[in-house]
PDB file of C-alpha atoms in Angstrom:
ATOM      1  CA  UNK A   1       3.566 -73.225  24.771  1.00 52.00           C
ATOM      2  CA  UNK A   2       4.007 -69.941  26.518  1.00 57.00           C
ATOM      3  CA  UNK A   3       1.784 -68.952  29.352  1.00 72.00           C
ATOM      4  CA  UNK A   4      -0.800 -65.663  28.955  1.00 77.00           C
ATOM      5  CA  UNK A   5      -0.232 -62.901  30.991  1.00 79.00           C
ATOM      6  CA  UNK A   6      -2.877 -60.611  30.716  1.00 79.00           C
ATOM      7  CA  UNK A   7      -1.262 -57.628  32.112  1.00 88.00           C
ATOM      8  CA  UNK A   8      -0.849 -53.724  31.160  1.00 90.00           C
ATOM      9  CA  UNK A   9       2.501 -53.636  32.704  1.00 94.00           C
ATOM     10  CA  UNK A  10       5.788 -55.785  33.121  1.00 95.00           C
ATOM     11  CA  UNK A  11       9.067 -56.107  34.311  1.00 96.00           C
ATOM     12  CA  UNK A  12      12.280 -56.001  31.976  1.00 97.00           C
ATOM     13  CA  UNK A  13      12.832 -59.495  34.284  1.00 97.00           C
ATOM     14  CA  UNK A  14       9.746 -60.729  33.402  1.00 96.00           C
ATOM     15  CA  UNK A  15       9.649 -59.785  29.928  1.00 97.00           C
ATOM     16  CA  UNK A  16      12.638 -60.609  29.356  1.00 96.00           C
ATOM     17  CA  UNK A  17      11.981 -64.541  30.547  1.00 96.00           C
ATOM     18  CA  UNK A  18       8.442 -64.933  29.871  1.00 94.00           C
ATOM     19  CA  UNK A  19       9.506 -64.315  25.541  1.00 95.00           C
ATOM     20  CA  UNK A  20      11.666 -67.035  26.052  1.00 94.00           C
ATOM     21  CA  UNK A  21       9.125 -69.789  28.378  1.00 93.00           C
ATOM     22  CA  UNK A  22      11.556 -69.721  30.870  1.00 94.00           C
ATOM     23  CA  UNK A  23       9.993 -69.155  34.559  1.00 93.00           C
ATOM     24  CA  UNK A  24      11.359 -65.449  35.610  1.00 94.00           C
ATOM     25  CA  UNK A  25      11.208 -66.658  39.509  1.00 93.00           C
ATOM     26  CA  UNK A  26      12.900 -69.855  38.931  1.00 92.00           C
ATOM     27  CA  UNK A  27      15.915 -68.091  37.288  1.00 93.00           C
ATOM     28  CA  UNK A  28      19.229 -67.832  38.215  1.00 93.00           C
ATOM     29  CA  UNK A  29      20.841 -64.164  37.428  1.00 92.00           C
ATOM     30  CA  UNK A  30      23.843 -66.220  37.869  1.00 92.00           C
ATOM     31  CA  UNK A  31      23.529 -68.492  35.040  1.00 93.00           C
ATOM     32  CA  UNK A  32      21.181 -67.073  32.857  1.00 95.00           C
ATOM     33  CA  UNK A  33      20.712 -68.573  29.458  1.00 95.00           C
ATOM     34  CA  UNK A  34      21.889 -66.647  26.474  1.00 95.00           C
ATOM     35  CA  UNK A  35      18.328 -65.565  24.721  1.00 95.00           C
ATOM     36  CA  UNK A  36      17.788 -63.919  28.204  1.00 96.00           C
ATOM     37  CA  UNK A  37      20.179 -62.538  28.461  1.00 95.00           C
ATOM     38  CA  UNK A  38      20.187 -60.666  24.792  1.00 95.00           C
ATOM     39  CA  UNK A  39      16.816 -59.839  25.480  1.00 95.00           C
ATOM     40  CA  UNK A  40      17.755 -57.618  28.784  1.00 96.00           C
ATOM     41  CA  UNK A  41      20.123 -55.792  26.764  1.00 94.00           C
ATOM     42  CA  UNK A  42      17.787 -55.333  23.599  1.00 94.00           C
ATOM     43  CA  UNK A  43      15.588 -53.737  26.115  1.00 95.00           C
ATOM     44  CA  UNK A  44      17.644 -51.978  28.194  1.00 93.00           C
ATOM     45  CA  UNK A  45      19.036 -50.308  25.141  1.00 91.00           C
ATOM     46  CA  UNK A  46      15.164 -49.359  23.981  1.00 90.00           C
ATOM     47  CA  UNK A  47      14.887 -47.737  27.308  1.00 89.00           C
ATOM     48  CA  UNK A  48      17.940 -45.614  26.949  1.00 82.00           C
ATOM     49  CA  UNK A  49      16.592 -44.573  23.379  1.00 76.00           C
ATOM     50  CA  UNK A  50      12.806 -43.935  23.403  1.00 75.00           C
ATOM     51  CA  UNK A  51      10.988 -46.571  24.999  1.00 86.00           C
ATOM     52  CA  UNK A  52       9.728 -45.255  28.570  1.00 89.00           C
ATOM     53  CA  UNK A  53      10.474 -46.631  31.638  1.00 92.00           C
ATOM     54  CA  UNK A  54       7.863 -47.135  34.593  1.00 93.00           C
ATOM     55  CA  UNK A  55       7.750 -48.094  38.108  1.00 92.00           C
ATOM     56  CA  UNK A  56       5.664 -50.653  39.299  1.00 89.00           C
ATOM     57  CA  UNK A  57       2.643 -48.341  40.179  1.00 87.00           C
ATOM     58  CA  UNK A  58       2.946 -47.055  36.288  1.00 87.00           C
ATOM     59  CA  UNK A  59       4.442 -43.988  37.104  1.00 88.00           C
ATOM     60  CA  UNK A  60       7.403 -42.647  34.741  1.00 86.00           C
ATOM     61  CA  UNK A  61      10.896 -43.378  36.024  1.00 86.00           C
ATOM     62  CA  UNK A  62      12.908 -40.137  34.164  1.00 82.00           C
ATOM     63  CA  UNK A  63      16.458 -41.932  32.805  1.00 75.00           C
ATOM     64  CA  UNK A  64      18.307 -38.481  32.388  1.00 65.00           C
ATOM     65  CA  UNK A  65      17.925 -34.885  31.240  1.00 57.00           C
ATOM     66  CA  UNK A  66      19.148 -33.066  28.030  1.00 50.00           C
ATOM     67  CA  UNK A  67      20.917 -29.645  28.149  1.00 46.00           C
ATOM     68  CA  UNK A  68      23.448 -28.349  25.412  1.00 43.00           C
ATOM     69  CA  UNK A  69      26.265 -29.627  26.538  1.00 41.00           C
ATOM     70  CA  UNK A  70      25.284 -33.068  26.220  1.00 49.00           C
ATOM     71  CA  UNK A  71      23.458 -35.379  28.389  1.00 54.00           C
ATOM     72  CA  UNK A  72      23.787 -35.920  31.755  1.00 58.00           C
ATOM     73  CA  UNK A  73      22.202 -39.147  33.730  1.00 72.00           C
ATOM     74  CA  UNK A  74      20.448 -39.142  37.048  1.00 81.00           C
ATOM     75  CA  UNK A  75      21.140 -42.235  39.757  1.00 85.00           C
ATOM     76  CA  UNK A  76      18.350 -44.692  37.543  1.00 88.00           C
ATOM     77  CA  UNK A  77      20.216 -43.427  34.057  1.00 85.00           C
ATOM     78  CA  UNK A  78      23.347 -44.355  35.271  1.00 87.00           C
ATOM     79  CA  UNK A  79      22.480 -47.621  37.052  1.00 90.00           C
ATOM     80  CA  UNK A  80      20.759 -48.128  33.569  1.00 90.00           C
ATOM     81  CA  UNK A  81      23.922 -47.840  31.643  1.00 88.00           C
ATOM     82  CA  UNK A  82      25.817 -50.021  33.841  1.00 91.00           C
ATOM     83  CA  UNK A  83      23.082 -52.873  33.028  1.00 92.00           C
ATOM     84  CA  UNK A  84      23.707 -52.301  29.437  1.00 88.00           C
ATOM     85  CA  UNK A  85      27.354 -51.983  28.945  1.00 89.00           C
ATOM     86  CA  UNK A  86      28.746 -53.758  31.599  1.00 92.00           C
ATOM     87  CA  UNK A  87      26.235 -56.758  31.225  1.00 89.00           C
ATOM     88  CA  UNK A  88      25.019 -56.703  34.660  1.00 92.00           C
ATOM     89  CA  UNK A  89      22.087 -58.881  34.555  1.00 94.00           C
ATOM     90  CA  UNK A  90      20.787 -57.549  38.538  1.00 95.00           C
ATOM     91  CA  UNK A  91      17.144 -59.245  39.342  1.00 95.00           C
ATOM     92  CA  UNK A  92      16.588 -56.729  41.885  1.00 95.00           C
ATOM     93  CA  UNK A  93      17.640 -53.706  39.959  1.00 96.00           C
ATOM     94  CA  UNK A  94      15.348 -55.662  36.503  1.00 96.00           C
ATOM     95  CA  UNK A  95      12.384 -56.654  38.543  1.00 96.00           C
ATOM     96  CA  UNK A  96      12.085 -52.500  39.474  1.00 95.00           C
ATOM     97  CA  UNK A  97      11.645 -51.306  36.048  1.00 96.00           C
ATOM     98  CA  UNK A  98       8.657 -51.846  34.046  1.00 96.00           C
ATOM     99  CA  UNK A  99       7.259 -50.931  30.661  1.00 95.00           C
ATOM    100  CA  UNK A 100       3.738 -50.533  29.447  1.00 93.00           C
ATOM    101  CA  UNK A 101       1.795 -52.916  27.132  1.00 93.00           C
ATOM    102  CA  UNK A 102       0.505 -50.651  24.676  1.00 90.00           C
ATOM    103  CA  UNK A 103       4.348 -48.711  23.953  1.00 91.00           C
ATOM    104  CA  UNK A 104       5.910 -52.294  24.506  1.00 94.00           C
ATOM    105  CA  UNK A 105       3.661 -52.860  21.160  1.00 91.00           C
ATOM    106  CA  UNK A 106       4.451 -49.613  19.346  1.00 89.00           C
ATOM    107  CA  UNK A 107       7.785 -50.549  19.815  1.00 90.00           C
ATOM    108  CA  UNK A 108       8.045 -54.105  18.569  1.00 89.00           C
ATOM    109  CA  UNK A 109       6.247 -52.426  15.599  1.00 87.00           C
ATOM    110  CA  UNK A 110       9.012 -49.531  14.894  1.00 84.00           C
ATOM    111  CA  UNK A 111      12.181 -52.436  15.151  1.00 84.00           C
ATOM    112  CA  UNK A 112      10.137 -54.779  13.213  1.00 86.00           C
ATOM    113  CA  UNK A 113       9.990 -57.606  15.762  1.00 89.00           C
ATOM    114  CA  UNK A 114       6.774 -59.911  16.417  1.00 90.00           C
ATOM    115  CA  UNK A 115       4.536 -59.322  19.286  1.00 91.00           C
ATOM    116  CA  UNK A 116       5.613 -61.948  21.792  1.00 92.00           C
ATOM    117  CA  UNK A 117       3.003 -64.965  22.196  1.00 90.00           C
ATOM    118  CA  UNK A 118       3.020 -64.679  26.155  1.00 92.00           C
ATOM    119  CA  UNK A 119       1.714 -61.087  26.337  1.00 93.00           C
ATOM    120  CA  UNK A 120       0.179 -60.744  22.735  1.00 90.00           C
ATOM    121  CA  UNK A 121      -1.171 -64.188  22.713  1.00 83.00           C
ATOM    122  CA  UNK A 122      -3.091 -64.905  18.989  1.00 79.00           C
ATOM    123  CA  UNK A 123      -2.954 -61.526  17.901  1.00 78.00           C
ATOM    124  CA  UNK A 124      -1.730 -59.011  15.169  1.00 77.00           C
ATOM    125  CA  UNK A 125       0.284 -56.148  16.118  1.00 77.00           C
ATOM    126  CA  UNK A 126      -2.273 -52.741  15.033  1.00 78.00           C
ATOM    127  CA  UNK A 127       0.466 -50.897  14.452  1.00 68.00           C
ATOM    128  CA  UNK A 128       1.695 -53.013  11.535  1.00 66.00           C
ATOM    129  CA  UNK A 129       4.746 -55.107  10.682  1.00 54.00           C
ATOM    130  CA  UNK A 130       7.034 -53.276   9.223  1.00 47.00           C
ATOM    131  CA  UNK A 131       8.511 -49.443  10.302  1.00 48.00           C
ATOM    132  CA  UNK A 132       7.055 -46.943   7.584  1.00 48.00           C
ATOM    133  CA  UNK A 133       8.503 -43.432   7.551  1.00 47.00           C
ATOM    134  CA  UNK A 134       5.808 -41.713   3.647  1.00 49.00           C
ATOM    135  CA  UNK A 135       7.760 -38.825   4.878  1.00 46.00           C
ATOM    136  CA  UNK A 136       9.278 -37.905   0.947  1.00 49.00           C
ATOM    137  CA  UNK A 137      11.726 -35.111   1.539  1.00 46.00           C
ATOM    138  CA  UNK A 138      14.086 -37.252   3.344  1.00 47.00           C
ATOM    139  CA  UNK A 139      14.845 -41.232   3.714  1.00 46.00           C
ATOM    140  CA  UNK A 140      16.620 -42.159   6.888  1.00 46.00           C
ATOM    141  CA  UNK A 141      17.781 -46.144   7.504  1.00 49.00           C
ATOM    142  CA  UNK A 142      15.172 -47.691   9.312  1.00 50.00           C
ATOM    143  CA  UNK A 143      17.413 -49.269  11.668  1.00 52.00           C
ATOM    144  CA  UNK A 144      16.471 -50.108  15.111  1.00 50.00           C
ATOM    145  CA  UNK A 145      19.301 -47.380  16.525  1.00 51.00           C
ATOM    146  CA  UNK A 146      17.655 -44.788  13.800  1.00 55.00           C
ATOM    147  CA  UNK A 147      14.449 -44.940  15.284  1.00 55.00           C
ATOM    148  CA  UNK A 148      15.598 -45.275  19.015  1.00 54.00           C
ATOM    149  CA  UNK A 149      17.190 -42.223  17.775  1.00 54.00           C
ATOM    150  CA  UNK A 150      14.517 -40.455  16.260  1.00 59.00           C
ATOM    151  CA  UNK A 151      11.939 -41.257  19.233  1.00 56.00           C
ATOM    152  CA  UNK A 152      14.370 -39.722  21.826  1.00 54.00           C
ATOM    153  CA  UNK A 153      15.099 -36.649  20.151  1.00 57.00           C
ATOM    154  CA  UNK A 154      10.945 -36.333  19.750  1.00 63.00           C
ATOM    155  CA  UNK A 155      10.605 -37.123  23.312  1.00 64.00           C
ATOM    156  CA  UNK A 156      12.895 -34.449  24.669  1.00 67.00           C
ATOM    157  CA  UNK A 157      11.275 -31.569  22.360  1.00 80.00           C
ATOM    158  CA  UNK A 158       9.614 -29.988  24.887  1.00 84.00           C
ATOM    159  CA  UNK A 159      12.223 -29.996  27.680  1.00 83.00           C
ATOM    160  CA  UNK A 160      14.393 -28.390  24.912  1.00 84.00           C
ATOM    161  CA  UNK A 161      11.831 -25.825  23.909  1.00 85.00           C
ATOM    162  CA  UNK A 162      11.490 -25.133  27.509  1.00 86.00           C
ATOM    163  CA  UNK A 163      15.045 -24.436  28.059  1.00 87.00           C
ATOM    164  CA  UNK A 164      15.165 -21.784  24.519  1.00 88.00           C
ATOM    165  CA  UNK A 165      12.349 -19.837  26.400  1.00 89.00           C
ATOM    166  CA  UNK A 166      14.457 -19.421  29.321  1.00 87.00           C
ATOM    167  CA  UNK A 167      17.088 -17.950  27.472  1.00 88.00           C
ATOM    168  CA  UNK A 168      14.726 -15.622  26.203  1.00 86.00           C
ATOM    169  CA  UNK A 169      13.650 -14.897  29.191  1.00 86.00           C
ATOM    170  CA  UNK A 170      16.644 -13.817  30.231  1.00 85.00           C
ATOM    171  CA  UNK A 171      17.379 -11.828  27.262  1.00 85.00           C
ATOM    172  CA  UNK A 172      14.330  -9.820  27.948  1.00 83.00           C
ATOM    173  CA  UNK A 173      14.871  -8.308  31.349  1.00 79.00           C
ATOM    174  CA  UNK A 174      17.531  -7.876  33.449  1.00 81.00           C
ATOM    175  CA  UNK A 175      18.567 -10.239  36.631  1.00 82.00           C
ATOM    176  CA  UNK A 176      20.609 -10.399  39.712  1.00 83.00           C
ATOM    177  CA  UNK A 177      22.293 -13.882  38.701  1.00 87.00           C
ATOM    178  CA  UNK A 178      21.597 -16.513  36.566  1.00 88.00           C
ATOM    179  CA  UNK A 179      20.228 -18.499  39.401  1.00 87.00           C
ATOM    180  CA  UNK A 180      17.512 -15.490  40.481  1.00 88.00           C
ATOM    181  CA  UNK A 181      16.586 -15.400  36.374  1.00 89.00           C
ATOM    182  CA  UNK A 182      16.266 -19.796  36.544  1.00 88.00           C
ATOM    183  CA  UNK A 183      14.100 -19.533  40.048  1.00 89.00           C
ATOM    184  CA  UNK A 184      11.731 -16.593  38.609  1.00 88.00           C
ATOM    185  CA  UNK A 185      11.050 -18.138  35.309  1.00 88.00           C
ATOM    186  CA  UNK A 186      10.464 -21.605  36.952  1.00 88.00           C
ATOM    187  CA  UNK A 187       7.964 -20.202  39.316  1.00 88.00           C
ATOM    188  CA  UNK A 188       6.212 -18.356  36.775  1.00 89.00           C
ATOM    189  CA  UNK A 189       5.492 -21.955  34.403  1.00 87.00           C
ATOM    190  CA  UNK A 190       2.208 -23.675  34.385  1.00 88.00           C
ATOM    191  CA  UNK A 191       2.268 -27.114  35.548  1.00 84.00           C
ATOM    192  CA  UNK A 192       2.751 -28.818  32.808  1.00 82.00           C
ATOM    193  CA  UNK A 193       5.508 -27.174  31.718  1.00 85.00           C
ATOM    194  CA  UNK A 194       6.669 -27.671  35.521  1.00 86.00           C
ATOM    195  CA  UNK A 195       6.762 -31.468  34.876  1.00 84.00           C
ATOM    196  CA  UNK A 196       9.420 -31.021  32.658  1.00 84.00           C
ATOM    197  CA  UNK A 197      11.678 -30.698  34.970  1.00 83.00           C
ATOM    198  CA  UNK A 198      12.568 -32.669  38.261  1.00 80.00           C
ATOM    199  CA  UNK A 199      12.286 -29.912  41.041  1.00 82.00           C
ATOM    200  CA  UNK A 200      15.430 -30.182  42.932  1.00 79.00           C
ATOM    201  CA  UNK A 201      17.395 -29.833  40.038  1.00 80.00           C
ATOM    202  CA  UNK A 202      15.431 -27.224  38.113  1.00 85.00           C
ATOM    203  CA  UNK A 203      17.686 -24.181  38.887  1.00 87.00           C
ATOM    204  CA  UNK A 204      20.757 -26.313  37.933  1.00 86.00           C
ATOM    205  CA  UNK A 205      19.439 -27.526  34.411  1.00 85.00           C
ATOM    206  CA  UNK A 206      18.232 -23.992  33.218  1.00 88.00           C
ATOM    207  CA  UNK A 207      21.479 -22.098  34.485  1.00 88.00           C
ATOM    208  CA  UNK A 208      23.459 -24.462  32.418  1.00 85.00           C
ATOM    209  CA  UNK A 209      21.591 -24.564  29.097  1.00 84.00           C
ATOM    210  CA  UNK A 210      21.874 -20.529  29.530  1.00 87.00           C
ATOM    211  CA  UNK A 211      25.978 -20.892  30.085  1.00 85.00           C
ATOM    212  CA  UNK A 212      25.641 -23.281  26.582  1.00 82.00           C
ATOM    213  CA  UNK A 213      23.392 -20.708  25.010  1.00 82.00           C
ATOM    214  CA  UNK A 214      25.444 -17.478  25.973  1.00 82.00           C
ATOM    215  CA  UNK A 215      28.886 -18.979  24.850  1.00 78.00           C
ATOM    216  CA  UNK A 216      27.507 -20.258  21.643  1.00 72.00           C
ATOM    217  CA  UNK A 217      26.783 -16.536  21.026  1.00 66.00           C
ATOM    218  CA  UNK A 218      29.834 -15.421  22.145  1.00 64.00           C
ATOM    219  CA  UNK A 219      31.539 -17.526  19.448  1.00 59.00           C
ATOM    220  CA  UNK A 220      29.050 -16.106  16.834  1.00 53.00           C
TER     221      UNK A 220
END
């Protein structure tokens, strides 16, 4: 029978055992049995496509950032993808990276897949069974990779919205360099639309969606 744990926040490690009643300290990353070692990878995918990432104070671990050219990983994105493609099963890299109760149980709910017994112990997930999408004027599958889909391109909205203002910001006046027009518009945001982007990097990630933006319209 698996244990309770009545926590608001877990490990992929732990998570990832602890479904299976196998003792996430006692394990061997060496020799892990095969359930585990799906599991890791089921969630390591989720992470990469919707489902947020924490450390363990419950602070949001950011896995990349989207311009138009594509997308481009930071150091955890990266180490992420290794995980999932490579098959690295890395305690010490798994026991770091922790996701929430309450979108653990949102997500279970969009792939269709019961609320484990160890962390939902005797109860019904509120969010429902099945995925529902009433939405009439278009049916998508409502495959797990569809909705990983779908909840990263909602998540990323704003950054993208963000980045469309800055090119017409530039459009509006006229600047010394790209680089002048990306440090003047980032001091000018709020601070919530500062969050959106990691500091050190700012300049970098609104110079390039302008370079995407500008030769789009060139080819117009």
């Amino acid at each position: 029978m698996a244990i309770h744990i009545p926590l608001s926040i877990l490990s992929v490690w732990e998570i990832s055992h602890r479904w299976h009643d196998i003792d996430p300290v006692e394990s061997d990353p060496q020799k892990l049995p095969r359930p585990v070692r799906e599991r890791i990878r089921q969630l390591l995918q989720a992470l990469t496509y919707g489902l947020l990432p924490y450390d363990v104070h419950g602070e949001e671990i950011f896995v990349d950032e989207l311009w138009f050219t594509g997308i481009r990983k930071n150091k955890f994105g990266r180490t992420l993808d290794r995980h999932l493609h490579q098959g690295i099963y890395d305690k010490k890299f798994l026991s770091t990276v922790f996701i929430l109760r309450d979108e653990f149980e949102k997500w279970c709910w969009r792939v269709n897949e019961p609320l484990p017994a160890f962390w939902f112990q005797g109860e019904v997930n509120r969010w429902g069974a099945v995925w529902k999408d009433d939405t009439p004027e278009k049916v998508e599958p409502k495959t797990a990779s569809a909705v990983a889909k779908k909840a990263a391109q909602k998540r990323h909205e704003p950054l993208n919205q963000l980045k469309q203002e800055f090119c017409d910001f530039w459009g509006r006046g006229k600047h010394q360099s790209r680089a002048e027009a990306a440090r003047r518009f980032y001091a000018s945001l709020p601070a919530d639309k500062k969050r959106l982007l990691v500091p050190s990097n700012a300049e970098r990630t609104l110079t390039a969606a302008l370079s995407k933006h500008l030769r789009s319209k060139d080819k117009g």
